[in-house]
Amino acid sequence: MKSVIRGGVAAIAVFTAYAAQADEEANLVVNEEIEITVRTDAPAHLENLRTIYSGWVFRSDETQSLQMDDFENPGMIFVDEAIEAWNTVEGSAGESCASCHGAPEEMAGVRAVYPKWNEEAEEVRTVAMQVNGCRTERMGAEAWKYDGGDMLNMEALIASVSRGMTVNVAIDGPAQSMWEMGRDLYYTRTGQLDLSCANCHEDNYGNNIRADHLSQGHINGFPTYRLKNAKLNGVQSRFRGCVRDTRAETYGVGVEEMIALELYVASRGNGLSVEGPAVRN
Amino acid sequence: MKRVIGASVAIAIATVGFAEGVGTDDVVYGEYGEVEVSLSGQPGNAEAGLEIMVARGKGNCIACHQVTALDEYPFHGEVGPSLDGIGAYRTAEELRGIVANPKMTYEGTIMPAFYRISGFTRPGNGFTGKAAEGALSPLLTAQEIEDVVAYLQTLKD
């Protein structure tokens, strides 16, 4: 009898998940205060899309609502952890993040323009690279693992203070060659399934692929709390998951190709709002 | 010397193996991407084809295609066209070609080729994310493709 009940529950759960299609017309306001742009005109460099949509609009009502209140958003727990790390002195220089930067809120606007060309280092840097730059060069502390827990927590904190600000990643000037590399990677079909990012996220957004509702693949919500693995997920690790699913050999996190792809994909979302830490499937 | 003998035995086995069917690199596609002969040299089994259509680790055809006759299996995709009635307007030869390598029928299609092992960018070792080791296996075997083709032919309305 028990197994029958369980079977019934499972069937209902499956049905609910199937029936719970996204409300693609919904608007996102966080804490009844921060207005998030979830749909807007595509940036001029995007030739094949007229309108860009946040991944939030493709999720179920239940998932959408988790991001509307910081007490409901599981990603905010990690932001709290990062506030502690922000104020903790580490490394040989006797510094914390706070001793140079002040309150985390001083970082408002940073996430919106990254990845970004760093003049001194003469390279395009992601937020993670910049954090590790601070740690190793200014604090005399150990670098954090790329997309590891400490780093994702800090990235979530840095993103959270920019929520509602418009993504505006520079694609010209010294960043242009990396941006072009990223664009080429975006349109390159990889693996035995022979799929590019564009095949799913440009040509088929809004369509279901088995039980998955395909989004446009924007990264304005990263780091993202995924219900699937109940933790924060980094952008480049997410890219790896997608590429792996084409039965391809992936690139590692933190390598040039991944940085280029992150820059390019970030720029596709120019005009949306910073949402991190967002809640997704 | 032993090695040479070993290699020639392997070739002999391979030749015998393909004598009844068609290897992935030897498929002959017609002008519109159709394939005339059975890839396995055997007829397909529609019942086995149904299982391949719905299995995530096999064809998983319904990941992208809606099929009314398969309604009892949840979550049909919308990426490709519905396959309802396809057995009425496509021949077995056309269906075989489309499943084996749809790019020969529809240039640039998103649909993967299920009987092809070369010409890929950064092919991986299955879903591990690591580089492929040695030759790839096709996504479906010759007989599995014949089974799918047999099933698709049953979709008359």
mmCIF file of C-alpha atoms in Angstrom, chain B:
data_model
loop_
_atom_site.group_PDB
_atom_site.id
_atom_site.type_symbol
_atom_site.label_atom_id
_atom_site.label_comp_id
_atom_site.label_asym_id
_atom_site.label_seq_id
_atom_site.Cartn_x
_atom_site.Cartn_y
_atom_site.Cartn_z
ATOM 1 C CA MET B 1 55.280 -11.315 -36.582
ATOM 2 C CA LYS B 2 52.607 -12.220 -34.098
ATOM 3 C CA ARG B 3 51.470 -8.618 -34.065
ATOM 4 C CA VAL B 4 51.057 -8.545 -37.828
ATOM 5 C CA ILE B 5 48.990 -11.693 -37.678
ATOM 6 C CA GLY B 6 46.930 -10.200 -34.862
ATOM 7 C CA ALA B 7 46.237 -7.086 -36.926
ATOM 8 C CA SER B 8 45.205 -9.027 -39.998
ATOM 9 C CA VAL B 9 42.901 -11.173 -37.921
ATOM 10 C CA ALA B 10 41.314 -8.008 -36.549
ATOM 11 C CA ILE B 11 40.815 -6.660 -40.056
ATOM 12 C CA ALA B 12 39.333 -9.956 -41.135
ATOM 13 C CA ILE B 13 36.882 -9.854 -38.246
ATOM 14 C CA ALA B 14 35.981 -6.279 -39.010
ATOM 15 C CA THR B 15 35.389 -7.123 -42.639
ATOM 16 C CA VAL B 16 33.195 -10.049 -41.702
ATOM 17 C CA GLY B 17 31.375 -7.820 -39.198
ATOM 18 C CA PHE B 18 30.437 -5.307 -41.850
ATOM 19 C CA ALA B 19 29.778 -7.827 -44.569
ATOM 20 C CA GLU B 20 26.113 -7.905 -43.642
ATOM 21 C CA GLY B 21 25.773 -4.243 -42.845
ATOM 22 C CA VAL B 22 27.234 -0.806 -43.463
ATOM 23 C CA GLY B 23 29.982 0.834 -41.368
ATOM 24 C CA THR B 24 29.553 4.415 -40.217
ATOM 25 C CA ASP B 25 32.031 5.711 -42.806
ATOM 26 C CA ASP B 26 30.537 3.681 -45.657
ATOM 27 C CA VAL B 27 26.944 4.883 -45.615
ATOM 28 C CA VAL B 28 25.842 5.992 -49.084
ATOM 29 C CA TYR B 29 23.488 8.949 -48.980
ATOM 30 C CA GLY B 30 21.303 9.797 -51.975
ATOM 31 C CA GLU B 31 20.718 13.233 -53.442
ATOM 32 C CA TYR B 32 18.174 14.121 -50.731
ATOM 33 C CA GLY B 33 20.001 12.348 -47.890
ATOM 34 C CA GLU B 34 18.131 9.063 -48.190
ATOM 35 C CA VAL B 35 19.827 5.702 -47.514
ATOM 36 C CA GLU B 36 18.653 2.762 -49.591
ATOM 37 C CA VAL B 37 19.963 -0.302 -47.758
ATOM 38 C CA SER B 38 19.468 -1.499 -44.197
ATOM 39 C CA LEU B 39 22.463 -0.393 -42.117
ATOM 40 C CA SER B 40 22.519 -3.712 -40.263
ATOM 41 C CA GLY B 41 21.546 -5.856 -43.209
ATOM 42 C CA GLN B 42 18.505 -6.921 -41.168
ATOM 43 C CA PRO B 43 14.945 -5.615 -40.942
ATOM 44 C CA GLY B 44 14.060 -3.388 -37.995
ATOM 45 C CA ASN B 45 11.867 -4.275 -35.027
ATOM 46 C CA ALA B 46 9.270 -1.585 -34.312
ATOM 47 C CA GLU B 47 8.749 -2.633 -30.680
ATOM 48 C CA ALA B 48 12.456 -2.341 -29.935
ATOM 49 C CA GLY B 49 12.396 0.975 -31.810
ATOM 50 C CA LEU B 50 9.744 2.353 -29.462
ATOM 51 C CA GLU B 51 11.982 1.670 -26.459
ATOM 52 C CA ILE B 52 14.888 3.452 -28.139
ATOM 53 C CA MET B 53 12.644 6.436 -28.980
ATOM 54 C CA VAL B 54 11.837 7.108 -25.316
ATOM 55 C CA ALA B 55 15.013 5.985 -23.493
ATOM 56 C CA ARG B 56 17.192 8.869 -22.307
ATOM 57 C CA GLY B 57 20.359 6.801 -22.746
ATOM 58 C CA LYS B 58 19.442 5.743 -26.283
ATOM 59 C CA GLY B 59 17.663 7.721 -28.995
ATOM 60 C CA ASN B 60 15.679 9.925 -26.602
ATOM 61 C CA CYS B 61 13.850 11.132 -29.719
ATOM 62 C CA ILE B 62 10.986 12.583 -27.670
ATOM 63 C CA ALA B 63 13.444 14.947 -25.984
ATOM 64 C CA CYS B 64 12.958 17.095 -29.083
ATOM 65 C CA HIS B 65 9.948 15.592 -30.910
ATOM 66 C CA GLN B 66 6.310 15.276 -29.868
ATOM 67 C CA VAL B 67 4.715 11.907 -30.672
ATOM 68 C CA THR B 68 1.038 11.443 -29.761
ATOM 69 C CA ALA B 69 1.355 7.643 -29.801
ATOM 70 C CA LEU B 70 3.966 7.946 -27.034
ATOM 71 C CA ASP B 71 1.821 10.130 -24.750
ATOM 72 C CA GLU B 72 2.233 7.715 -21.831
ATOM 73 C CA TYR B 73 5.927 8.632 -21.691
ATOM 74 C CA PRO B 74 6.228 12.094 -20.100
ATOM 75 C CA PHE B 75 7.984 15.222 -21.339
ATOM 76 C CA HIS B 76 7.974 15.564 -25.106
ATOM 77 C CA GLY B 77 10.148 18.311 -26.534
ATOM 78 C CA GLU B 78 9.357 21.106 -28.964
ATOM 79 C CA VAL B 79 12.724 21.603 -30.628
ATOM 80 C CA GLY B 80 11.995 19.416 -33.655
ATOM 81 C CA PRO B 81 8.748 18.878 -35.574
ATOM 82 C CA SER B 82 6.062 16.478 -34.344
ATOM 83 C CA LEU B 83 6.584 12.999 -35.743
ATOM 84 C CA ASP B 84 2.855 12.246 -35.957
ATOM 85 C CA GLY B 85 2.097 10.773 -39.368
ATOM 86 C CA ILE B 86 5.732 10.729 -40.462
ATOM 87 C CA GLY B 87 5.424 7.093 -41.536
ATOM 88 C CA ALA B 88 2.800 8.175 -44.052
ATOM 89 C CA TYR B 89 4.783 10.898 -45.765
ATOM 90 C CA ARG B 90 8.391 9.679 -45.410
ATOM 91 C CA THR B 91 9.784 6.478 -46.877
ATOM 92 C CA ALA B 92 11.930 4.058 -44.889
ATOM 93 C CA GLU B 93 14.918 5.164 -46.971
ATOM 94 C CA GLU B 94 14.348 8.835 -46.120
ATOM 95 C CA LEU B 95 13.820 8.080 -42.424
ATOM 96 C CA ARG B 96 16.984 5.954 -42.296
ATOM 97 C CA GLY B 97 19.030 8.771 -43.817
ATOM 98 C CA ILE B 98 17.572 11.383 -41.467
ATOM 99 C CA VAL B 99 18.283 9.337 -38.337
ATOM 100 C CA ALA B 100 21.759 8.285 -39.517
ATOM 101 C CA ASN B 101 22.836 11.827 -40.465
ATOM 102 C CA PRO B 102 20.109 14.458 -40.777
ATOM 103 C CA LYS B 103 22.572 17.054 -42.048
ATOM 104 C CA MET B 104 22.486 15.253 -45.389
ATOM 105 C CA THR B 105 18.750 16.028 -45.657
ATOM 106 C CA TYR B 106 18.500 19.284 -43.702
ATOM 107 C CA GLU B 107 21.659 21.348 -43.924
ATOM 108 C CA GLY B 108 22.526 22.998 -40.608
ATOM 109 C CA THR B 109 19.844 21.185 -38.617
ATOM 110 C CA ILE B 110 20.241 21.049 -34.836
ATOM 111 C CA MET B 111 19.499 17.307 -34.907
ATOM 112 C CA PRO B 112 22.480 15.077 -34.058
ATOM 113 C CA ALA B 113 23.656 12.332 -36.407
ATOM 114 C CA PHE B 114 23.048 8.950 -34.807
ATOM 115 C CA TYR B 115 25.302 6.929 -37.118
ATOM 116 C CA ARG B 116 28.419 8.995 -37.510
ATOM 117 C CA ILE B 117 31.742 8.949 -35.639
ATOM 118 C CA SER B 118 33.927 11.556 -37.334
ATOM 119 C CA GLY B 119 33.984 15.224 -38.255
ATOM 120 C CA PHE B 120 33.251 16.550 -34.758
ATOM 121 C CA THR B 121 34.876 19.446 -32.898
ATOM 122 C CA ARG B 122 36.378 18.458 -29.526
ATOM 123 C CA PRO B 123 34.625 15.078 -29.315
ATOM 124 C CA GLY B 124 34.336 13.875 -25.734
ATOM 125 C CA ASN B 125 34.337 10.563 -23.951
ATOM 126 C CA GLY B 126 30.566 10.221 -23.600
ATOM 127 C CA PHE B 127 29.201 12.718 -21.069
ATOM 128 C CA THR B 128 32.375 12.892 -18.957
ATOM 129 C CA GLY B 129 33.632 16.200 -20.369
ATOM 130 C CA LYS B 130 36.985 14.531 -20.999
ATOM 131 C CA ALA B 131 38.553 13.988 -24.422
ATOM 132 C CA ALA B 132 37.450 10.945 -26.360
ATOM 133 C CA GLU B 133 39.812 7.996 -26.153
ATOM 134 C CA GLY B 134 40.185 6.177 -29.430
ATOM 135 C CA ALA B 135 37.420 5.909 -31.995
ATOM 136 C CA LEU B 136 33.921 7.082 -31.099
ATOM 137 C CA SER B 137 30.969 4.733 -31.151
ATOM 138 C CA PRO B 138 27.896 5.934 -33.046
ATOM 139 C CA LEU B 139 25.057 7.176 -30.809
ATOM 140 C CA LEU B 140 22.975 4.215 -31.981
ATOM 141 C CA THR B 141 24.033 0.916 -33.531
ATOM 142 C CA ALA B 142 23.056 -0.010 -37.074
ATOM 143 C CA GLN B 143 20.340 -2.330 -35.794
ATOM 144 C CA GLU B 144 19.013 0.265 -33.343
ATOM 145 C CA ILE B 145 18.615 2.715 -36.219
ATOM 146 C CA GLU B 146 16.752 0.092 -38.225
ATOM 147 C CA ASP B 147 14.494 -0.484 -35.198
ATOM 148 C CA VAL B 148 13.748 3.242 -34.905
ATOM 149 C CA VAL B 149 13.025 3.434 -38.634
ATOM 150 C CA ALA B 150 10.638 0.483 -38.284
ATOM 151 C CA TYR B 151 8.847 2.251 -35.426
ATOM 152 C CA LEU B 152 8.620 5.557 -37.292
ATOM 153 C CA GLN B 153 6.980 3.730 -40.199
ATOM 154 C CA THR B 154 4.135 2.756 -37.867
ATOM 155 C CA LEU B 155 3.272 6.444 -37.275
ATOM 156 C CA LYS B 156 0.695 6.729 -40.041
ATOM 157 C CA ASP B 157 -1.573 9.438 -38.609
#
